[in-house]
XYZ file of C-alpha atoms in Angstrom:
520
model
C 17.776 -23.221 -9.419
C 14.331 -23.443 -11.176
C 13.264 -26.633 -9.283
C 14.443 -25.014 -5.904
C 12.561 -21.771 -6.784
C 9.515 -24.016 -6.932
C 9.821 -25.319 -3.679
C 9.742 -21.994 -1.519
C 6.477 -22.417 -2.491
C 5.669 -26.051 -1.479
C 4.169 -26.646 1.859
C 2.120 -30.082 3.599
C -0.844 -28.930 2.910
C -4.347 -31.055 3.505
C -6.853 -32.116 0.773
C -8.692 -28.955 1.620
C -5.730 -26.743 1.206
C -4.989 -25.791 4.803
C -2.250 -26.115 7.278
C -1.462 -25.770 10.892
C 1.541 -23.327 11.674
C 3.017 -24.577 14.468
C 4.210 -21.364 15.751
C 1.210 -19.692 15.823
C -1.258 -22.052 15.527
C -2.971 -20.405 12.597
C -5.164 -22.249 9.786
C -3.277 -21.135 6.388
C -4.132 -21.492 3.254
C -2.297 -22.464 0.147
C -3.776 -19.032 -2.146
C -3.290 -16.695 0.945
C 0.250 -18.305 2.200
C 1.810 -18.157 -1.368
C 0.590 -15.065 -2.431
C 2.288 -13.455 0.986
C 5.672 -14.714 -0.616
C 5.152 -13.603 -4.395
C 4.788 -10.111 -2.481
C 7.304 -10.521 -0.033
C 10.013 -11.712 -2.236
C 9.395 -9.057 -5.015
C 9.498 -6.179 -2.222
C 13.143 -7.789 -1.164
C 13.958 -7.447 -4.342
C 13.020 -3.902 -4.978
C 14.989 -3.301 -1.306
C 18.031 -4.680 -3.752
C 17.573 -1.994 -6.283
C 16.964 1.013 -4.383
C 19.793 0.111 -2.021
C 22.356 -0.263 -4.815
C 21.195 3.608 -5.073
C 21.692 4.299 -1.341
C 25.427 3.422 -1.984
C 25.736 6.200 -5.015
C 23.137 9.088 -3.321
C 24.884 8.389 0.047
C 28.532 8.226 -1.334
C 27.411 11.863 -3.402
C 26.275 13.376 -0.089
C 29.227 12.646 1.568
C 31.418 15.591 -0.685
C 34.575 13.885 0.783
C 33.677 11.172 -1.775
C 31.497 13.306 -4.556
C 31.203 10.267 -6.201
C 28.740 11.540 -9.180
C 28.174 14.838 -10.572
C 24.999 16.895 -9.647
C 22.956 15.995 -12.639
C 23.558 12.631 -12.400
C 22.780 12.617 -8.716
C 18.712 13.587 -9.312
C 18.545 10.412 -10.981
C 20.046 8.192 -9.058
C 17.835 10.392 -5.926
C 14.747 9.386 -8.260
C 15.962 5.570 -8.298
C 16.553 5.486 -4.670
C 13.382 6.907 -3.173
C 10.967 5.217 -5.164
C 11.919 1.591 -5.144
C 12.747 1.735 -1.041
C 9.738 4.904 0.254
C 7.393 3.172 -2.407
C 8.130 0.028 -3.506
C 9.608 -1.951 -0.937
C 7.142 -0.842 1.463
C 3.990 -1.169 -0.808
C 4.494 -4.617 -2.156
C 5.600 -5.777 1.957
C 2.036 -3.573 2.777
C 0.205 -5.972 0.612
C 1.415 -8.950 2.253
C 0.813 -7.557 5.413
C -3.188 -7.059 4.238
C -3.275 -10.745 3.197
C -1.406 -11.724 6.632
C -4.145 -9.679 8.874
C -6.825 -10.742 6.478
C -6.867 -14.631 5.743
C -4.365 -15.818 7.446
C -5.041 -14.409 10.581
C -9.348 -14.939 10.004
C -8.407 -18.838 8.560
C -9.740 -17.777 5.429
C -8.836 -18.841 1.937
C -7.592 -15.898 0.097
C -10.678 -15.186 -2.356
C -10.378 -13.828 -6.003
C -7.061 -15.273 -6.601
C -6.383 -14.586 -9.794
C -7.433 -10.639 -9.228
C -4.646 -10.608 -6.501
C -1.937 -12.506 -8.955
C -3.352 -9.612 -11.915
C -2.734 -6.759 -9.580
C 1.189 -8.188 -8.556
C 1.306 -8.073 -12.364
C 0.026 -4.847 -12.775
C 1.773 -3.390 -9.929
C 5.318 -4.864 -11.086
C 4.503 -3.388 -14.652
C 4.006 0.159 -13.048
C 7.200 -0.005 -10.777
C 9.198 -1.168 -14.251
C 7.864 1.800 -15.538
C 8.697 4.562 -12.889
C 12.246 2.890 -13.058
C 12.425 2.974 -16.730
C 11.389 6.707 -16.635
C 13.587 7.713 -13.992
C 16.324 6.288 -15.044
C 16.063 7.402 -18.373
C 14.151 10.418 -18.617
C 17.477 13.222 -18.787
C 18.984 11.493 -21.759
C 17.352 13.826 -23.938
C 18.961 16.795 -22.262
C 15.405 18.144 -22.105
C 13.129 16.145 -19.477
C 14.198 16.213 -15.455
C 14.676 13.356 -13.154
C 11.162 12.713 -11.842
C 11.842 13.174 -7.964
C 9.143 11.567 -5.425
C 7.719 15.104 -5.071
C 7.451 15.340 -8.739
C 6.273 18.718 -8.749
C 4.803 20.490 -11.864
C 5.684 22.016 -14.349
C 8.690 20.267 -13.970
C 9.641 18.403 -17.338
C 8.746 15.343 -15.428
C 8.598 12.303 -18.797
C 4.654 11.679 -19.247
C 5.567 8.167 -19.034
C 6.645 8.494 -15.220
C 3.005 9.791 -14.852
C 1.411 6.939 -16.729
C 3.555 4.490 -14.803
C 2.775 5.546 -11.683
C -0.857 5.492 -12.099
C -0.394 1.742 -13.083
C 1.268 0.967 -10.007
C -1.691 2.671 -8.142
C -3.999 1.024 -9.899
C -1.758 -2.644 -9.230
C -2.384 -2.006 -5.781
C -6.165 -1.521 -5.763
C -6.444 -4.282 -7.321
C -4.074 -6.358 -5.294
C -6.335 -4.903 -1.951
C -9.310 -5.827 -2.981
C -9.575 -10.149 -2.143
C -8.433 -8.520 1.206
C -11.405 -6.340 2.113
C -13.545 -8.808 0.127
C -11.686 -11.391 3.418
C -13.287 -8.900 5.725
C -16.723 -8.570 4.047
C -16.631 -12.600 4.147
C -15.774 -12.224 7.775
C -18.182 -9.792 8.740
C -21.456 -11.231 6.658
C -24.199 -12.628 8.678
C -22.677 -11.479 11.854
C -22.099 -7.633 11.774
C -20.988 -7.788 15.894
C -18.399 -10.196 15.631
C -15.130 -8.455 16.138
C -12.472 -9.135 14.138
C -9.070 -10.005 15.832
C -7.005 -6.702 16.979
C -4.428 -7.738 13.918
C -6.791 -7.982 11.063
C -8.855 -4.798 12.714
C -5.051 -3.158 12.007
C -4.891 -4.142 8.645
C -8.470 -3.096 7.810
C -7.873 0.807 8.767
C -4.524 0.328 6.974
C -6.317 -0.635 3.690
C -8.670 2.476 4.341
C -6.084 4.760 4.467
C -4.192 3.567 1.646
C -7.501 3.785 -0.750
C -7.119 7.289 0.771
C -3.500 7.822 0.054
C -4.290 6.046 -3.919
C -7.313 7.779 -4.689
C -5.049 11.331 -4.433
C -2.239 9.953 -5.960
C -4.344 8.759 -9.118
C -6.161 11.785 -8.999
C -2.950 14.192 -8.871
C -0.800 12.208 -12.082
C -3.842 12.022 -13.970
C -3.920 15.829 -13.756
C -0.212 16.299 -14.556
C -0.501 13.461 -17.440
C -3.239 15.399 -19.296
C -1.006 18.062 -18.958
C 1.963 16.144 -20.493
C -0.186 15.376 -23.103
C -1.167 18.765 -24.185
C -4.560 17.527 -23.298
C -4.958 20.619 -21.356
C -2.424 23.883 -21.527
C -1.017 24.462 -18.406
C -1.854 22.881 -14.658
C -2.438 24.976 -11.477
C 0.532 24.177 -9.399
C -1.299 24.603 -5.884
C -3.805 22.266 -6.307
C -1.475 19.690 -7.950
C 0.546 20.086 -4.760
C -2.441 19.369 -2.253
C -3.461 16.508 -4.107
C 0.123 15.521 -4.724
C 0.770 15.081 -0.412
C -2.237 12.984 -0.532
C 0.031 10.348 -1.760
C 3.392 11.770 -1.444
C 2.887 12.221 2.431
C -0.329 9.477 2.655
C 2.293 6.897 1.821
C 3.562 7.035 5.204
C 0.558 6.461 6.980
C 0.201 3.644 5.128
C 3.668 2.749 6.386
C 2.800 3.457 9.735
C 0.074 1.605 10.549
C 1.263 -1.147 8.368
C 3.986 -1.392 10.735
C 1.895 -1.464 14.295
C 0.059 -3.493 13.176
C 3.534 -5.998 12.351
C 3.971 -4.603 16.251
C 1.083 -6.319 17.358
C 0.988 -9.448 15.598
C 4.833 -10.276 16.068
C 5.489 -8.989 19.686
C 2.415 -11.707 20.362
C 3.815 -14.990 18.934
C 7.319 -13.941 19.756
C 7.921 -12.303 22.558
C 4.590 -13.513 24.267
C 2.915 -10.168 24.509
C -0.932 -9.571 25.217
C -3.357 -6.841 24.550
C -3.678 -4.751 27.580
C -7.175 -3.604 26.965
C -8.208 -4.217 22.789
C -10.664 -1.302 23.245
C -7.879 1.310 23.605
C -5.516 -0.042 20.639
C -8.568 -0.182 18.182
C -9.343 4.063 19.887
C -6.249 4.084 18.576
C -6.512 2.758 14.841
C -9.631 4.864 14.768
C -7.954 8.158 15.693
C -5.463 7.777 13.065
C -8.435 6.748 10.394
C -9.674 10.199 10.957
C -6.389 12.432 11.316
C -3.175 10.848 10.799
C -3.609 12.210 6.527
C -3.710 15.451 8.329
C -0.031 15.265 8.486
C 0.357 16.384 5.093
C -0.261 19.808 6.029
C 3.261 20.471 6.902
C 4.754 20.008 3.206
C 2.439 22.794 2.051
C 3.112 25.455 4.835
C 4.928 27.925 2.757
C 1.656 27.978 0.046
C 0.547 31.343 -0.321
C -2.847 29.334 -1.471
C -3.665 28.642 1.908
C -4.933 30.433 5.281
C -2.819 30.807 8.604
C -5.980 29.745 10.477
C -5.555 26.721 7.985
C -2.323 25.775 8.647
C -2.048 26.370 12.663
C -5.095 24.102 13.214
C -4.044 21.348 11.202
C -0.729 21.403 12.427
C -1.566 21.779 15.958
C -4.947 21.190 17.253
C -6.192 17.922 14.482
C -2.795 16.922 14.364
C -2.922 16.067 17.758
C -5.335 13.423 16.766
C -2.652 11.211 15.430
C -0.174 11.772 17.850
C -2.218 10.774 20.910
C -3.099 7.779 19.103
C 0.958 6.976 18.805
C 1.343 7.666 21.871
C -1.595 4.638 22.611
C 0.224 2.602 20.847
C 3.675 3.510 22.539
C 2.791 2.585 26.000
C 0.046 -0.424 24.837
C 2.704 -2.567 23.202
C 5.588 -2.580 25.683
C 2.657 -2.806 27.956
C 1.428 -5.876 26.658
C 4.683 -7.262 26.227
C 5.386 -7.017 29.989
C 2.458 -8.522 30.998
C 1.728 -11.537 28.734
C 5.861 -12.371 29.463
C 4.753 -11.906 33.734
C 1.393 -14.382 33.039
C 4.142 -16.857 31.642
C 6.335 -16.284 34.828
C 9.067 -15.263 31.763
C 11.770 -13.078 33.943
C 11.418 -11.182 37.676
C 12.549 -8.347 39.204
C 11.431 -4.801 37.477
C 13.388 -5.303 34.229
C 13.506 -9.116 33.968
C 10.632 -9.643 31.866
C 12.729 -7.277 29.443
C 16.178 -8.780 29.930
C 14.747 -12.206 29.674
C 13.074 -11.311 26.078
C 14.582 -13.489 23.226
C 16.855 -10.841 22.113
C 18.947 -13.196 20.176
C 15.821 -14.075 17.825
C 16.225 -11.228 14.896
C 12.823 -11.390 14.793
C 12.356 -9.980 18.173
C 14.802 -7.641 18.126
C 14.147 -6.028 14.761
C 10.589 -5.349 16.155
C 11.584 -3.782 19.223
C 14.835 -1.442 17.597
C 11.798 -0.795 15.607
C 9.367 0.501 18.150
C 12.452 2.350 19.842
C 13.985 4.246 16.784
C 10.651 5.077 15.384
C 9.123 6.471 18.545
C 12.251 8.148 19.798
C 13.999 9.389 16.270
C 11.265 9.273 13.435
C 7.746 9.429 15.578
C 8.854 12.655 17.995
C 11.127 14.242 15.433
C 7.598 14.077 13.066
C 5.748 15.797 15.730
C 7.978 18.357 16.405
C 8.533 18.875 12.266
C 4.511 18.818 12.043
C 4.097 22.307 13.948
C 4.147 25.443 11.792
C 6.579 27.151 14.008
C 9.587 24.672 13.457
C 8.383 23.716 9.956
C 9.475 26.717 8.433
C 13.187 25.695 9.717
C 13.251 22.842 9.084
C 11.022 21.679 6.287
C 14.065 22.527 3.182
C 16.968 21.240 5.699
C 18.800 17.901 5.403
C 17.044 17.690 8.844
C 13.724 16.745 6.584
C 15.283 13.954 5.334
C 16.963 12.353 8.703
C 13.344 12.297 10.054
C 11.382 10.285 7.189
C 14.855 7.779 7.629
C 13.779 7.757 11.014
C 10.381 6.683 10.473
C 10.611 4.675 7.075
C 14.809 3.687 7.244
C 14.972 2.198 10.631
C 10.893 2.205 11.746
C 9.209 0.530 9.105
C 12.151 -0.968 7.638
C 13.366 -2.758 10.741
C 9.427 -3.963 11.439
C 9.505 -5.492 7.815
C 12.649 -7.189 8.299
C 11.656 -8.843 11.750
C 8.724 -9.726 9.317
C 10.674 -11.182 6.670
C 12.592 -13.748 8.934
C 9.519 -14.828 10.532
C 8.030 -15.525 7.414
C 11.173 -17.385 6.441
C 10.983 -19.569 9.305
C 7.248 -20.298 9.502
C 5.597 -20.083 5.625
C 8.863 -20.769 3.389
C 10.309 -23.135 6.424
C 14.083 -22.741 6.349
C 16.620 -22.389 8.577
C 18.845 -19.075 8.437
C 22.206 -20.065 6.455
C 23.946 -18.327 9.466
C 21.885 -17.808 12.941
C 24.891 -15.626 13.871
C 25.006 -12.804 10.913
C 20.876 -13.212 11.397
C 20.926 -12.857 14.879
C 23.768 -9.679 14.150
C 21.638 -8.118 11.272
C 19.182 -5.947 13.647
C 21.714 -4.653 16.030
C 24.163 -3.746 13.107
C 21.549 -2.508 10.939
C 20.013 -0.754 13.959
C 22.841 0.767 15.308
C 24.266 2.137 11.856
C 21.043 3.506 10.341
C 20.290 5.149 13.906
C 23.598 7.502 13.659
C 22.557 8.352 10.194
C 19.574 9.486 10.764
C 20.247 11.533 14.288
C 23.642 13.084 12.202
C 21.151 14.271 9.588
C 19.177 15.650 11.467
C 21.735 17.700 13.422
C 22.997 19.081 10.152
C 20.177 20.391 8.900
C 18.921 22.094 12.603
C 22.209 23.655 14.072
C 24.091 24.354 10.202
C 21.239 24.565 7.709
C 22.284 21.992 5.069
C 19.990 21.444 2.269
C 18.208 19.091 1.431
C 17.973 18.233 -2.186
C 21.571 19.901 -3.392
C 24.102 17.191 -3.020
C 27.451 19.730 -3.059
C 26.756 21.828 -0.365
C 29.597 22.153 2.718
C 32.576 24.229 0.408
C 29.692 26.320 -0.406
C 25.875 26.661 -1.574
C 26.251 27.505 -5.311
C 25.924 30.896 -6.888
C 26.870 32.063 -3.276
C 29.458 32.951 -1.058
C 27.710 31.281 2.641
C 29.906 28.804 3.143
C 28.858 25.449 5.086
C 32.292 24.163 5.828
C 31.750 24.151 9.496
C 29.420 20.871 8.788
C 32.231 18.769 6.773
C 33.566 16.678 10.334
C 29.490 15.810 10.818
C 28.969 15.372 7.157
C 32.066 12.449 7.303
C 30.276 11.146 9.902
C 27.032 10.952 8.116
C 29.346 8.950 5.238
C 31.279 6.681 7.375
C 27.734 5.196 9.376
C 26.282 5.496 6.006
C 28.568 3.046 4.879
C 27.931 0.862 7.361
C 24.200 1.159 7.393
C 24.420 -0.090 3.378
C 26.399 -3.514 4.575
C 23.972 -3.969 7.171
C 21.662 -3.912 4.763
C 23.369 -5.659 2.380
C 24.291 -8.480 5.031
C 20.654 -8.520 5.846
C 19.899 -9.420 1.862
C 22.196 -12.377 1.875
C 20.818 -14.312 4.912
C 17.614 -13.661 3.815
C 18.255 -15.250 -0.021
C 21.104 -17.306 1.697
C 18.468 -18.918 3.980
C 15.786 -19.489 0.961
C 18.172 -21.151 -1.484
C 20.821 -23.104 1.011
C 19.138 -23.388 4.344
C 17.970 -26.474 5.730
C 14.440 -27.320 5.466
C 11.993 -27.084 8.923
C 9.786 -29.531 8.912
C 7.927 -28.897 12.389
């Protein structure tokens, strides 16, 4: 097991290091090449944990099952969010940076050793947050520390401590990546840097964005913890709280266009209709998309009206005209660079043409489909102050960040993780079929979920964060049991959606340990 462990990272690499991928025709390096795995394979992994969870919070929801009681069910919540909104993205984000950075540029990755320090630090933080989570209401005292984490909850100060260790992992594991662009950019301040790596640099902007509040807002509840200081103000922990809590998901987002870009292009053949809209684009969101954390704090007495209807309306249109760049630019480019190839005719049959049986493919465009049309629109809608005072506590609040981070980003990162099993660990799938099967299924299922969430929480009201909720709310007599035939839906495609992705786990660790070596 060791020996074959050893040789996902092997590759014919010259004296200098470098290699020619034959699908893209991109100079790798050893450093940058391997140190896209070490992340890759330890986000997987986190996938694994926080999906086990998936199976308990989802199987809790569904109050057919009620499968563990409500104090249990905050932990398991805790376990659940954090290792697939946080960790399975952010450790997948970091090989994206080093993907747009040197791989794409042809660039050894530089400071080596300060990337393989900040995996380590990063992996000691995530242990952490686990650890706490998972053990923080043994005492009877302390409470499950939820993403939101809000003060003066009894959150464990070593949740807090944690967490700022992961944060700090990841600055750390950034910086050879903007020290790639620096390289890039020195001596010749007007070369421009490929449309993929431009991507990646506005996503590694944002995310010092999205760190610097999250440091910044568990410091201040950890000195609290402490007894440092006596008590925290809860408003401002809040603001600087959605700097991560909702920053996170920009992160996410333009983490995953820029996947978009990069694997539409050497798979389906797309082009870049005009480069100078897509990077209008990326810029846009630089300067609004964190405006989107607005909505969590619309019921703060702290702030203005005049406040919250501009940055929910008027800057928050910012971002979504630069989505909706993006929306028509990639299908866009995918039409035409598949035309210049003479791939398909007719109106459709560049489309119907498309390798649809490559997972790869596919997972990138159910991607672009279910985030634009289920996570992207829903956000937009759930963004203006009108509806967010609806919605915002409903079980419809969490169908739309599955939209966008279930079956948007998630499906973009999968596409990502079979190409990068093909082309930089080189092995076959251990089943083309179930590969071929696992974006459809996973698609399909996670799609239903979502949409059925969504509908409970808008037409019935369900709640969002009390898992016994259809015989009737607690301490009340409003009774929800009009939503129990769309709440066993919600179970039954849940179900599903968890052996999708469970199916999509074993081809992908199937197809590192037993698949057949590519050698061209």
């Amino acid at each position: 097991m060791l020996h074959t462990l050893k040789t996902l990272f092997d590759n014919d690499y010259g004296e200098d290091g470098f290699r020619e991928c034959s699908v893209t025709g991109l100079s790798i390096h050893r450093s940058a090449e391997n140190h896209v795995k070490l992340f890759g394979l330890t986000a997987v992994i986190a996938l694994v944990v926080g999906g086990s969870f998936a199976i308990t919070v989802a199987m809790t929801r569904w109050e057919l099952i009620g499968l563990i009681p409500e104090d249990g069910y905050y932990t398991h919540l805790s376990m659940h969010a954090w290792n697939l909104l946080i960790f399975w993205m952010v450790f997948m984000e970091i090989a994206i940076l080093y993907v747009g950075g040197p791989i794409v540029l042809g660039r050894k990755l530089p400071l080596t050793k300060l990337a393989t320090g900040g995996w380590i630090v990063m992996l000691i933080g995530a242990l952490g947050v686990n650890y706490s989570a998972w053990t923080a209401t043994e005492t009877g005292v302390q409470e499950a520390p939820l993403l939101t984490a809000y003060v003066p909850l009894e959150v464990p100060s070593g949740f807090y401590a944690s967490a700022i260790v992961f944060l700090l992992g990841t600055t750390i594991a950034a910086l050879p990546f903007f020290v790639t662009i620096w390289q890039e950019k020195r001596g010749a301040a007007k070369k421009t840097l490929p449309l993929v790596a431009f991507g990646a640099f506005i996503t590694g902007i944002i995310a010092v964005e999205a760190i610097l509040g999250g440091i910044a807002a568990f410091a201040y509840a950890l000195v609290w913890r402490l007894g440092i200081i006596e008590s925290v103000n809860s408003g401002i922990y809040r603001q600087l709280y959605w700097i991560i809590g909702h920053g996170s998901q920009q992160i996410n987002l333009l983490a995953m266009i820029t996947v978009w870009y990069f694997l539409t292009h050497v798979v389906g053949g797309a082009v870049v209709v005009s480069e100078k809209v897509s990077r209008s684009a990326f810029i846009l969101y630089l300067f609004f998309i964190n405006l989107g954390a607005a909505h969590h704090l619309m019921v703060d007495p702290g702030l203005s009206a005049g406040w919250r209807i501009f940055n929910t309306s008027y800057a928050f249109y910012g971002a979504a005209f630069a989505s909706m760049i993006h929306a028509f630019a990639i299908p866009a480019g995918l039409e035409a660079g598949r035309r210049q190839r003479g791939l398909g005719g007719g109106l459709f049959g560049w489309l119907t043409s498309a390798p649809w049986k490559n997972p790869v493919f596919s997972a990138t465009i159910f991607s672009i489909i279910l985030f634009g049309f289920v996570g992207g629109i829903t956000g937009v809608l759930m963004g203006q102050m009108q509806l967010n005072m609806t919605w915002h506590n409903t079980f419809a609040t969490v169908g739309h960040f599955h939209g966008t981070v279930a079956v948007g980003t998630t499906l973009a990162f999968i596409g990502l993780v079979f190409f990068v099993i093909k082309t930089m660990f080189r092995r076959d799938f251990v089943s083309e079929r179930l590969a071929m099967l696992v974006p459809f299924f996973y698609a399909g299922a996670m799609g239903i979920v979502t949409l059925v969430m969504m509908y409970l929480g808008i037409l019935y009201g369900v709640p969002r964060r009390h898992s016994g909720v259809v015989r009737n709310i607690p301490g009340a007599d409003f009774s929800l049991s009009a939503a129990a035939p769309l709440m066993n839906v919600f179970g039954v495609f849940a179900v599903l959606a968890i052996t999708a992705g469970t199916l999509f786990v074993l081809v992908a660790v199937g197809s590192l340990l037993l698949g057949g070596r590519i050698d061209a």
